Coordinates of C-alpha atoms in Angstrom, one line a residue:
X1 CA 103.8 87.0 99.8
X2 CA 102.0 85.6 96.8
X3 CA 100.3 83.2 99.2
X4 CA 98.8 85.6 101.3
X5 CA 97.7 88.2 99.0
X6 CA 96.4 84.7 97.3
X7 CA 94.4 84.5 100.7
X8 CA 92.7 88.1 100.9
X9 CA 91.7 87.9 97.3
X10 CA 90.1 84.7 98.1
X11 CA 88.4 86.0 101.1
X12 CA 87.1 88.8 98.6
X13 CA 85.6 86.0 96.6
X14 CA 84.3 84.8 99.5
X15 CA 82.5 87.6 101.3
X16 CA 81.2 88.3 97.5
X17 CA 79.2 84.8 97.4
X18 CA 78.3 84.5 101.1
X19 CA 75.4 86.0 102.9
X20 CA 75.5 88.8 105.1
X21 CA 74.3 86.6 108.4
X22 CA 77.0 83.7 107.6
X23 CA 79.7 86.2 107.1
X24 CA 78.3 87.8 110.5
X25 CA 78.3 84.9 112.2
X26 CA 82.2 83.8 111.2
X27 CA 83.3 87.7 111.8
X28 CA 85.3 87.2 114.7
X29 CA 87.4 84.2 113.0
X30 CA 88.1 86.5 110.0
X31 CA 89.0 89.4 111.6
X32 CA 92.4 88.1 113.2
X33 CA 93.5 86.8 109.5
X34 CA 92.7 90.2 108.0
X35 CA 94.8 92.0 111.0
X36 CA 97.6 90.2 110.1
X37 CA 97.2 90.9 106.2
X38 CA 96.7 94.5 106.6
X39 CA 100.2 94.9 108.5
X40 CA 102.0 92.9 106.3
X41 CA 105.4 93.7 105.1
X42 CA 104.3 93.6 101.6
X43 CA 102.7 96.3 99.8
X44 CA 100.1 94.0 97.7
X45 CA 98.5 91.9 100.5
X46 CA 98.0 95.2 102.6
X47 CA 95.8 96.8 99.9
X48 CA 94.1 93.0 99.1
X49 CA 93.5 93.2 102.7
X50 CA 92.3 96.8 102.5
X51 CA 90.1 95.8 100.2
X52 CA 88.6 93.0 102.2
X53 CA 88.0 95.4 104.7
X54 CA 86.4 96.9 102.6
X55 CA 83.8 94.2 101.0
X56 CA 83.3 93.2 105.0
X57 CA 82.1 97.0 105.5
X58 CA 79.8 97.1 102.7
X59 CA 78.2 93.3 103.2
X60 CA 78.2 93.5 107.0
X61 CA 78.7 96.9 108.3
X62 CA 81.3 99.2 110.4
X63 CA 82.1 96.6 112.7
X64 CA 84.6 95.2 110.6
X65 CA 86.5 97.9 109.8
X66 CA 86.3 99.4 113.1
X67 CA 87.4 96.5 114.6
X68 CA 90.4 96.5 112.8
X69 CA 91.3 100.1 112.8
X70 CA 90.8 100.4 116.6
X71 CA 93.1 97.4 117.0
X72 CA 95.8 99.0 114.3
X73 CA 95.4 102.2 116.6
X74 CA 95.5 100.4 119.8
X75 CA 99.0 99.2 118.3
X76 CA 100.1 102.4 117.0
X77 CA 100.0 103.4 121.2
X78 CA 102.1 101.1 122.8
X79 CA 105.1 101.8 124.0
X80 CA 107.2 99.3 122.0
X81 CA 105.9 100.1 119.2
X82 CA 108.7 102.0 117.4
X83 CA 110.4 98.5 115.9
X84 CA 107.3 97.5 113.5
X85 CA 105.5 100.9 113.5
X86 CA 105.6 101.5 110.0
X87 CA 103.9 98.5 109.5
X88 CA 100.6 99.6 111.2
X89 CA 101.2 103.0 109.9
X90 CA 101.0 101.5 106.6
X91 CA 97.7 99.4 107.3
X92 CA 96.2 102.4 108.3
X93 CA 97.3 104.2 105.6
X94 CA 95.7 101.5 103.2
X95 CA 92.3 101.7 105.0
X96 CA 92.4 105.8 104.8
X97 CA 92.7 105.4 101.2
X98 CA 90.3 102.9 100.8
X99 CA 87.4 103.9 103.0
X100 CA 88.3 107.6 104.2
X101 CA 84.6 108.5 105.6
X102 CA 84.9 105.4 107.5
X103 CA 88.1 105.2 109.0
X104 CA 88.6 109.1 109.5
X105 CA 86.2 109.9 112.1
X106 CA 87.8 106.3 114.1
X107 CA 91.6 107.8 113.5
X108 CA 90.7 111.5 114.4
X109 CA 88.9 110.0 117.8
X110 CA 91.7 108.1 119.0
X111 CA 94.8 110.0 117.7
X112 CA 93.6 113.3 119.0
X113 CA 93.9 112.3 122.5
X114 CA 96.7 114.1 124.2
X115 CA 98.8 110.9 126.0
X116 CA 99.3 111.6 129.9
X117 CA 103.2 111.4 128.8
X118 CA 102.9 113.6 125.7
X119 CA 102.7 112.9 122.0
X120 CA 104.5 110.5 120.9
X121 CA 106.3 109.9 117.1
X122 CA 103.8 107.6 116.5
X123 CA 101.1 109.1 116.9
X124 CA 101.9 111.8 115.1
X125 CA 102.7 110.1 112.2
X126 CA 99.3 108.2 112.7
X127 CA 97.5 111.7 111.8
X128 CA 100.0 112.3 108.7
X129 CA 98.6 109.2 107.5
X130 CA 95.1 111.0 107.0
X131 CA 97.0 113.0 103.8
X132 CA 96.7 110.2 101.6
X133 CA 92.5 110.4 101.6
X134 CA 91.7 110.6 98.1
X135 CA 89.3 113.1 98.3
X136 CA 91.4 116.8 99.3
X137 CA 88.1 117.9 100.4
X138 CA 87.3 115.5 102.8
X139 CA 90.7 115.6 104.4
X140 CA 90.5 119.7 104.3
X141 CA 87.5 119.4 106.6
X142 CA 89.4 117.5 109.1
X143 CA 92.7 119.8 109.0
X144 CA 91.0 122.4 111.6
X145 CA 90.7 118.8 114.0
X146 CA 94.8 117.2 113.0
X147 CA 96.8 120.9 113.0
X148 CA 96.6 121.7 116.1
X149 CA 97.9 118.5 117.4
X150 CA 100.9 118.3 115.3
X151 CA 101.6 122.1 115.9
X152 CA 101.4 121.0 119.7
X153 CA 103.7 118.2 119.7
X154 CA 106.2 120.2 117.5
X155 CA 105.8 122.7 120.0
X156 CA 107.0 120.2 123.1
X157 CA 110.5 120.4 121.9
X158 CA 111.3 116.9 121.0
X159 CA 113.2 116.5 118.1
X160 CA 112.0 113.5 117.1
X161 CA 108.5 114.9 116.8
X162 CA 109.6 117.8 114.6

């Protein structure tokens, strides 16, 4: 663990002394590394790599960070993805807390989406992760857009949902 959260905080030295079109132009290489670091099963190296996501979204844009959350949300959809869940529940949760303006509006999209097949747990519990924002009032705006979708899938009858 030490290792890889050695490895995000060096990346965060890194985008701090590199350029914005060299660190544009090696994106898609970093990108897979930070993935993995943000769904780690340790606490620390999630929220170095949050925090890489971070630096990456103020020295290069929105790509990087909605790269990564579509692909943690992607995740969060498929089928078989009730055995490691709680790992990209976490990641996302790291990001929300990290960069809430950015990352809401991506999770909201996505999540809100009513599945042919119904809600699932995961999904669900994708939106709860929006209550760890830091800012209540930025996550108040947003309750009008998450309540009716959990009051929805409570309302299917499943008691996993509920």
């Amino acid at each position: 663990a030490h290792v890889r959260e050695g490895v995000c905080i060096g990346l965060a030295e890194l985008i701090n002394a590199t350029t914005k079109d060299l660190l544009t132009m090696y994106l898609d290489d970093l990108i897979p590394a930070i993935q993995q670091a943000i769904i780690d099963d340790v606490e620390s190296v999630r929220s170095s790599a949050s925090l890489v996501v971070a630096l990456l979204y103020n020295a290069v844009g929105p790509r990087a960070t909605s790269d990564i959350v579509t692909w943690l949300l992607a995740q969060l959809m498929e089928s078989d993805v009730e055995e490691h869940g709680h790992l990209f529940l976490n990641g996302l949760e790291q990001l929300v807390a990290k960069q809430p303006g950015a990352v809401l509006p991506l999770v909201l999209k996505q999540l809100s989406k009513k599945p042919e097949d119904g809600w699932t747990v995961t999904q669900v519990r994708g939106l709860s992760v929006l209550s760890v924002v830091p800012d209540g009032h930025t996550f108040h705006r947003h309750l009008s857009d998450t309540l009716p979708i959990i009051f929805a899938a409570a309302a299917e009858g499943d008691e996993e949902l509920q």
